[in-house]
Amino acid sequence: MPTPLVVAHRGASGYRPEHTIGAYELAVAMGADYIEPDLVMTKDGVLVDRHEPEISGTTNVADHPEFASRRATKKLDGVDVTGWFTEDFTLAELKTLRAKERLPKVRPHNTLYDGREQVPTFEEVLTLRRTLEKKYRRPIGIIPEIKHSTYFHDQGLNPEKPFVELVRAHGLNRRSAPMWLQSFEITNLKQVRRLGYKGNSTFLAWTGEGPLDGPYDLVSKGDPRRYHDWMTPTGLKEISRFADGIGPEKFFVIPKKPDGTLGAPTSLVGDAHRVGLKVVPWTFRNENQFMAKDFWNGTDPNAYGKAIDEQVAYLRTGIDGLFTDNPDTGVVAREEFRSRP
Ligand code: G3P
Ligand code: CA
């Protein structure tokens, strides 16, 4: 597989509603090396492909009067969230919904595809991966992320069990397989090992502040360590005992300065590589608003900026891949980086 890797973040989500079969097919057609499903659970214990349990932002559930009474407010990792939750739907019920664009104001052209696709299961995405491998005659990797593991366990569900069973059933349960598990939590990365998972795993971290600034499984038990503590040489050494890589938000790799322009690279990539961890940051997107000011074209936050230049700057830090909503941009950036490293 070519390196650095181009990972299609939620599929080619810059061009299609995220986490749909169409988004994954387009991503691979554009040259992505890996596809990324985020995973949550249904009431009947099926892993499905959504970024969060609350689905009003990415499906048409609000247009289904038969489900109106299921609207609820729940505490999700310490934060009140109102809407409809996957764990209150059976898979059969969830399959009656259709996906829609999460960011219609930013990506109005993607709304063309609203209402056309179902919510895929993890199993369907695993099957699609193999189908696309055969179609394009090249390895296609998959890098699923189990979302909110503690939240689902608190409700009597166990995402890790079907995860390991499905990875095994699809012939990907080996270290050499193009298979990585991601999580913002730690307990579940350890639990899958006890359940027999033999693929690779990566620990995610983001730079934000507030209730989600650390792994919720540990923070909720009083652990003082936040993500920025884990992204230090001491934290990375501990991560290397239970994971093979890190997925930091990109500003851990090159932060923004207070004026919004790009700063200097941190020591994170070298520190992680020294303890054997791969580094694949997120999320690279074409629109101005997601980049440091250096890469903006004009002042419209939704207009495309200099995304190729941004990604080349990050690739020069030695990262092992990048998550992007726009896999075609990632492929071009990688070519430019290779021609002028
Ligand atoms: O998994 C990498 C990246 O996707 C983590 O952020 O919120 O997009 O899942 P999120
Ligand atoms: Ca993700």
Coordinates of C-alpha atoms and ligand atoms in Angstrom, one line a residue:
M1 CA 0.0 0.0 0.0
P2 CA 1.4 3.5 -0.8
T3 CA 2.6 5.7 2.0
P4 CA 1.9 8.1 3.6
L5 CA -1.7 6.6 3.6
V6 CA -4.7 8.5 2.4
V7 CA -7.6 7.7 4.7
A8 CA -11.1 8.5 3.6
H9 CA -12.6 10.2 6.7
R10 CA -16.2 8.8 6.9
G11 CA -15.9 8.0 3.2
A12 CA -15.4 10.8 0.6
S13 CA -17.5 12.9 3.0
G14 CA -16.5 16.2 1.3
Y15 CA -18.7 15.1 -1.7
R16 CA -21.4 12.7 -0.3
P17 CA -23.3 12.4 2.9
E18 CA -20.9 10.8 5.4
H19 CA -20.9 7.1 6.3
T20 CA -22.8 5.9 3.2
I21 CA -21.9 3.2 0.8
G22 CA -21.8 5.9 -1.9
A23 CA -19.3 7.9 0.1
Y24 CA -17.0 4.8 0.5
E25 CA -17.3 3.8 -3.2
L26 CA -16.4 7.3 -4.3
A27 CA -13.5 7.5 -1.8
V28 CA -11.9 4.3 -3.3
A29 CA -12.6 5.5 -6.9
M30 CA -10.6 8.6 -5.9
G31 CA -7.6 6.6 -4.7
A32 CA -8.1 6.3 -1.0
D33 CA -6.1 3.6 0.7
Y34 CA -8.3 3.2 3.7
I35 CA -12.0 3.8 4.4
E36 CA -13.2 4.9 7.8
P37 CA -16.5 3.7 9.4
D38 CA -17.4 5.2 12.8
L39 CA -19.4 2.6 14.8
V40 CA -22.4 2.9 17.2
M41 CA -24.9 0.2 18.3
T42 CA -28.6 -0.6 17.8
K43 CA -31.0 -1.8 20.4
D44 CA -30.5 -5.3 19.1
G45 CA -26.8 -5.1 19.4
V46 CA -25.8 -4.5 15.8
L47 CA -22.8 -2.3 15.0
V48 CA -23.9 0.5 12.5
D49 CA -22.0 3.2 10.8
R50 CA -22.7 6.6 12.3
H51 CA -20.5 9.2 14.0
E52 CA -22.6 9.4 17.1
P53 CA -25.6 7.6 18.7
E54 CA -27.8 10.7 18.1
I55 CA -28.8 10.6 14.5
S56 CA -30.9 13.7 13.7
G57 CA -28.0 15.4 12.1
T58 CA -27.2 12.7 9.6
T59 CA -30.6 10.9 8.9
N60 CA -34.2 11.9 8.2
V61 CA -35.4 10.4 11.5
A62 CA -37.2 13.7 12.4
D63 CA -39.4 13.2 9.3
H64 CA -40.7 9.9 10.6
P65 CA -43.8 10.5 12.7
E66 CA -43.8 6.9 13.9
F67 CA -40.6 7.6 15.8
A68 CA -41.5 11.0 17.2
S69 CA -42.1 9.6 20.7
R70 CA -38.5 8.3 20.8
R71 CA -37.0 11.8 20.9
A72 CA -35.1 12.0 24.2
T73 CA -32.5 13.9 26.1
K74 CA -29.6 11.8 27.3
K75 CA -26.3 12.3 29.0
L76 CA -23.6 11.4 26.5
D77 CA -20.2 11.4 28.1
G78 CA -21.3 14.0 30.6
V79 CA -23.0 16.2 28.1
D80 CA -26.8 16.6 27.6
V81 CA -27.8 15.6 24.1
T82 CA -31.3 15.8 22.6
G83 CA -32.6 13.8 19.6
W84 CA -33.0 10.2 18.5
F85 CA -30.5 7.6 19.6
T86 CA -29.4 4.4 17.7
E87 CA -29.7 2.3 20.8
D88 CA -33.5 3.0 20.9
F89 CA -33.9 1.5 17.4
T90 CA -33.7 -2.1 16.1
L91 CA -31.7 -2.5 13.0
A92 CA -34.9 -3.1 11.0
E93 CA -36.3 0.2 12.2
L94 CA -33.0 2.0 11.6
K95 CA -33.0 0.7 8.0
T96 CA -36.2 2.6 7.3
L97 CA -34.3 5.9 7.7
R98 CA -32.2 7.5 5.0
A99 CA -28.9 9.4 5.3
K100 CA -28.5 13.1 4.8
E101 CA -25.7 15.6 4.6
R102 CA -24.4 16.8 8.1
L103 CA -23.1 20.2 6.8
P104 CA -25.7 21.4 4.3
K105 CA -24.6 25.0 4.6
V106 CA -20.9 24.2 4.1
R107 CA -21.5 21.5 1.4
P108 CA -24.9 22.3 -0.2
H109 CA -24.0 20.2 -3.3
N110 CA -23.9 17.1 -1.1
T111 CA -27.6 17.5 -0.3
L112 CA -28.3 16.3 -3.8
Y113 CA -27.8 12.8 -2.3
D114 CA -30.0 13.3 0.8
G115 CA -32.6 10.6 1.4
R116 CA -31.2 8.1 -1.0
E117 CA -29.1 5.7 1.1
Q118 CA -29.6 3.6 4.2
V119 CA -27.4 3.6 7.3
P120 CA -24.9 0.8 6.6
T121 CA -24.0 -1.8 9.1
F122 CA -20.3 -2.5 10.0
E123 CA -20.7 -5.9 8.3
E124 CA -21.9 -4.2 5.1
V125 CA -18.9 -1.9 5.0
L126 CA -16.6 -4.9 5.6
T127 CA -18.2 -6.7 2.7
L128 CA -17.9 -3.5 0.6
R129 CA -14.2 -3.3 1.3
R130 CA -13.6 -6.7 -0.1
T131 CA -15.8 -6.0 -3.2
L132 CA -13.8 -2.8 -3.9
E133 CA -10.5 -4.6 -3.4
K134 CA -11.6 -7.0 -6.2
K135 CA -12.9 -4.3 -8.4
Y136 CA -9.8 -2.1 -8.2
R137 CA -7.3 -4.9 -7.8
R138 CA -5.4 -3.2 -5.0
P139 CA -5.5 -3.5 -1.2
I140 CA -8.1 -1.4 0.5
G141 CA -7.8 -0.9 4.2
I142 CA -10.5 -0.3 6.8
I143 CA -10.0 1.7 10.0
P144 CA -13.2 1.6 12.1
E145 CA -13.7 3.6 15.2
I146 CA -15.8 2.4 18.1
K147 CA -17.6 5.5 19.4
H148 CA -18.6 6.1 23.0
S149 CA -17.8 2.6 24.3
T150 CA -18.4 3.5 28.0
Y151 CA -21.8 5.0 27.1
F152 CA -22.9 1.8 25.3
H153 CA -21.6 -0.4 28.1
D154 CA -23.6 1.7 30.6
Q155 CA -26.7 0.7 28.7
G156 CA -25.9 -3.0 28.7
L157 CA -24.5 -3.1 25.2
N158 CA -21.0 -4.3 24.2
P159 CA -19.6 -3.0 21.0
E160 CA -16.3 -4.8 21.3
K161 CA -17.8 -8.3 21.1
P162 CA -19.4 -8.0 17.7
F163 CA -16.5 -6.0 16.5
V164 CA -14.0 -8.8 17.1
E165 CA -16.4 -11.4 15.8
L166 CA -17.0 -9.5 12.5
V167 CA -13.3 -8.8 12.0
R168 CA -12.6 -12.5 12.5
A169 CA -15.4 -13.5 10.2
H170 CA -14.1 -11.3 7.4
G171 CA -10.6 -12.7 7.6
L172 CA -9.0 -9.5 8.9
N173 CA -8.0 -10.7 12.4
R174 CA -4.2 -10.5 11.9
R175 CA -1.6 -7.9 12.4
S176 CA -0.6 -8.0 8.7
A177 CA -4.2 -7.2 7.6
P178 CA -5.1 -3.7 6.4
M179 CA -7.1 -3.3 9.6
W180 CA -6.9 -0.7 12.3
L181 CA -9.2 -0.1 15.2
Q182 CA -9.5 3.4 16.6
S183 CA -10.9 4.8 19.8
F184 CA -10.9 8.0 21.9
E185 CA -11.1 5.6 24.9
I186 CA -8.5 3.2 26.3
T187 CA -10.4 0.5 28.1
N188 CA -11.9 -0.9 24.9
L189 CA -8.6 -0.9 23.1
K190 CA -7.4 -3.3 25.9
Q191 CA -10.7 -5.2 26.0
V192 CA -10.6 -6.2 22.3
R193 CA -7.2 -7.8 22.9
R194 CA -8.7 -9.9 25.7
L195 CA -11.5 -10.9 23.2
G196 CA -8.8 -12.1 20.7
Y197 CA -8.4 -9.1 18.4
K198 CA -5.1 -9.4 16.6
G199 CA -5.3 -6.4 14.2
N200 CA -3.7 -3.0 14.8
S201 CA -5.1 -0.3 17.0
T202 CA -4.8 3.5 17.4
F203 CA -5.6 5.9 20.2
L204 CA -7.2 9.1 19.2
A205 CA -6.7 12.6 20.8
W206 CA -8.1 16.0 20.2
T207 CA -6.9 19.4 21.3
G208 CA -10.2 20.8 22.5
E209 CA -11.1 21.8 26.0
G210 CA -14.2 21.0 28.0
P211 CA -16.0 17.8 29.0
L212 CA -14.5 15.7 26.2
D213 CA -10.9 16.7 26.7
G214 CA -9.7 13.3 27.8
P215 CA -10.6 9.6 27.4
Y216 CA -14.1 9.4 29.0
D217 CA -13.6 5.9 30.3
L218 CA -10.7 7.1 32.5
V219 CA -11.8 10.7 33.1
S220 CA -15.2 9.5 34.4
K221 CA -13.4 7.5 37.1
G222 CA -11.3 10.5 38.2
D223 CA -8.2 10.0 36.1
P224 CA -6.6 13.5 35.8
R225 CA -4.9 12.8 32.5
R226 CA -6.2 14.7 29.5
Y227 CA -5.4 14.2 25.8
H228 CA -2.6 16.7 25.9
D229 CA -1.0 14.7 28.7
W230 CA -1.2 11.5 26.6
M231 CA 0.6 13.3 23.6
T232 CA 3.8 13.7 25.7
P233 CA 6.8 11.3 25.6
T234 CA 5.6 9.8 28.9
G235 CA 2.0 9.4 27.6
L236 CA 3.2 8.0 24.3
K237 CA 5.3 5.4 26.0
E238 CA 2.3 4.2 27.9
I239 CA 0.1 4.2 24.7
S240 CA 2.7 2.0 23.0
R241 CA 1.9 -0.7 25.5
F242 CA -1.7 -1.1 24.3
A243 CA -1.8 0.5 20.8
D244 CA 0.2 0.6 17.5
G245 CA -0.5 4.2 16.6
I246 CA -2.0 7.5 17.5
G247 CA -4.6 9.6 15.7
P248 CA -4.1 13.1 16.9
E249 CA -6.1 16.1 15.8
K250 CA -3.8 17.8 13.3
F251 CA -3.1 20.8 15.5
F252 CA -1.2 18.5 17.9
V253 CA 1.3 18.0 15.0
I254 CA 1.4 21.6 13.8
P255 CA -0.5 24.0 16.0
K256 CA -2.1 27.3 15.0
K257 CA -0.6 30.5 16.4
P258 CA -2.9 32.9 18.3
D259 CA -3.4 34.9 15.1
G260 CA -4.8 31.8 13.4
T261 CA -1.7 31.2 11.1
L262 CA 0.2 27.9 11.2
G263 CA 2.9 27.6 13.8
A264 CA 6.0 25.3 13.9
P265 CA 5.7 21.5 14.1
T266 CA 5.8 20.0 17.6
S267 CA 8.0 17.1 18.5
L268 CA 5.0 14.7 18.5
V269 CA 5.7 12.8 15.3
G270 CA 9.3 12.1 16.3
D271 CA 8.3 11.3 19.9
A272 CA 5.7 8.8 18.7
H273 CA 8.0 7.2 16.2
R274 CA 10.7 6.7 18.8
V275 CA 8.3 4.4 20.8
G276 CA 7.1 2.6 17.7
L277 CA 3.8 4.4 17.2
K278 CA 2.4 5.4 13.7
V279 CA 0.9 8.9 13.5
V280 CA -2.1 9.6 11.3
P281 CA -3.7 13.0 12.1
W282 CA -7.2 14.3 11.3
T283 CA -9.1 16.0 9.7
F284 CA -8.0 17.5 6.4
R285 CA -10.8 19.3 4.6
N286 CA -10.8 21.5 1.5
E287 CA -12.8 24.4 3.0
N288 CA -11.1 27.5 4.4
Q289 CA -12.7 27.3 7.8
F290 CA -10.9 24.0 8.7
M291 CA -7.4 25.3 7.9
A292 CA -5.0 27.8 9.4
K293 CA -5.3 31.3 7.9
D294 CA -2.2 30.8 5.7
F295 CA -4.1 28.4 3.5
W296 CA -7.3 30.5 3.0
N297 CA -8.4 31.7 -0.4
G298 CA -10.4 34.8 0.2
T299 CA -12.6 35.2 3.3
D300 CA -15.6 32.9 2.7
P301 CA -15.2 30.1 5.3
N302 CA -17.0 27.7 3.0
A303 CA -14.8 28.3 -0.1
Y304 CA -12.0 25.9 -0.9
G305 CA -8.6 27.0 0.4
K306 CA -5.1 25.9 -0.4
A307 CA -5.7 22.4 0.9
I308 CA -3.0 20.7 -1.1
D309 CA -0.4 23.1 0.3
E310 CA -1.7 22.5 3.9
Q311 CA -1.4 18.7 3.5
V312 CA 2.1 18.9 2.0
A313 CA 3.1 21.0 5.0
Y314 CA 1.8 18.3 7.3
L315 CA 3.3 15.4 5.3
R316 CA 6.7 17.1 5.6
T317 CA 6.5 16.5 9.4
G318 CA 6.9 12.7 8.8
I319 CA 3.3 11.6 9.5
D320 CA 2.3 8.1 8.3
G321 CA -1.0 9.2 6.7
L322 CA -3.8 11.6 7.0
F323 CA -7.6 11.5 7.4
T324 CA -9.3 13.6 4.8
D325 CA -12.9 14.3 3.7
N326 CA -11.5 14.8 0.2
P327 CA -9.5 11.7 -0.8
D328 CA -8.7 13.1 -4.3
T329 CA -7.0 16.1 -2.6
G330 CA -5.1 13.8 -0.4
V331 CA -3.8 11.8 -3.3
V332 CA -2.6 14.9 -5.1
A333 CA -1.0 16.2 -2.0
R334 CA 0.9 12.9 -1.5
E335 CA 2.2 13.1 -5.1
E336 CA 3.4 16.6 -4.6
F337 CA 5.0 15.7 -1.3
R338 CA 6.8 12.8 -2.9
S339 CA 8.1 15.0 -5.8
R340 CA 9.3 17.8 -3.4
P341 CA 9.7 16.2 0.1
Ligands
G3P1 O1 -11.0 8.9 13.7 C1 -10.3 10.0 13.3 C2 -11.2 11.1 13.4 O2 -12.3 10.7 12.7 C3 -11.7 11.3 14.8 O3 -12.6 12.3 14.8 O4 -14.8 12.9 15.4 O5 -14.2 12.6 13.0 O6 -14.5 10.7 14.5 P1 -14.1 12.1 14.4
CA2 CA -13.7 8.8 13.3

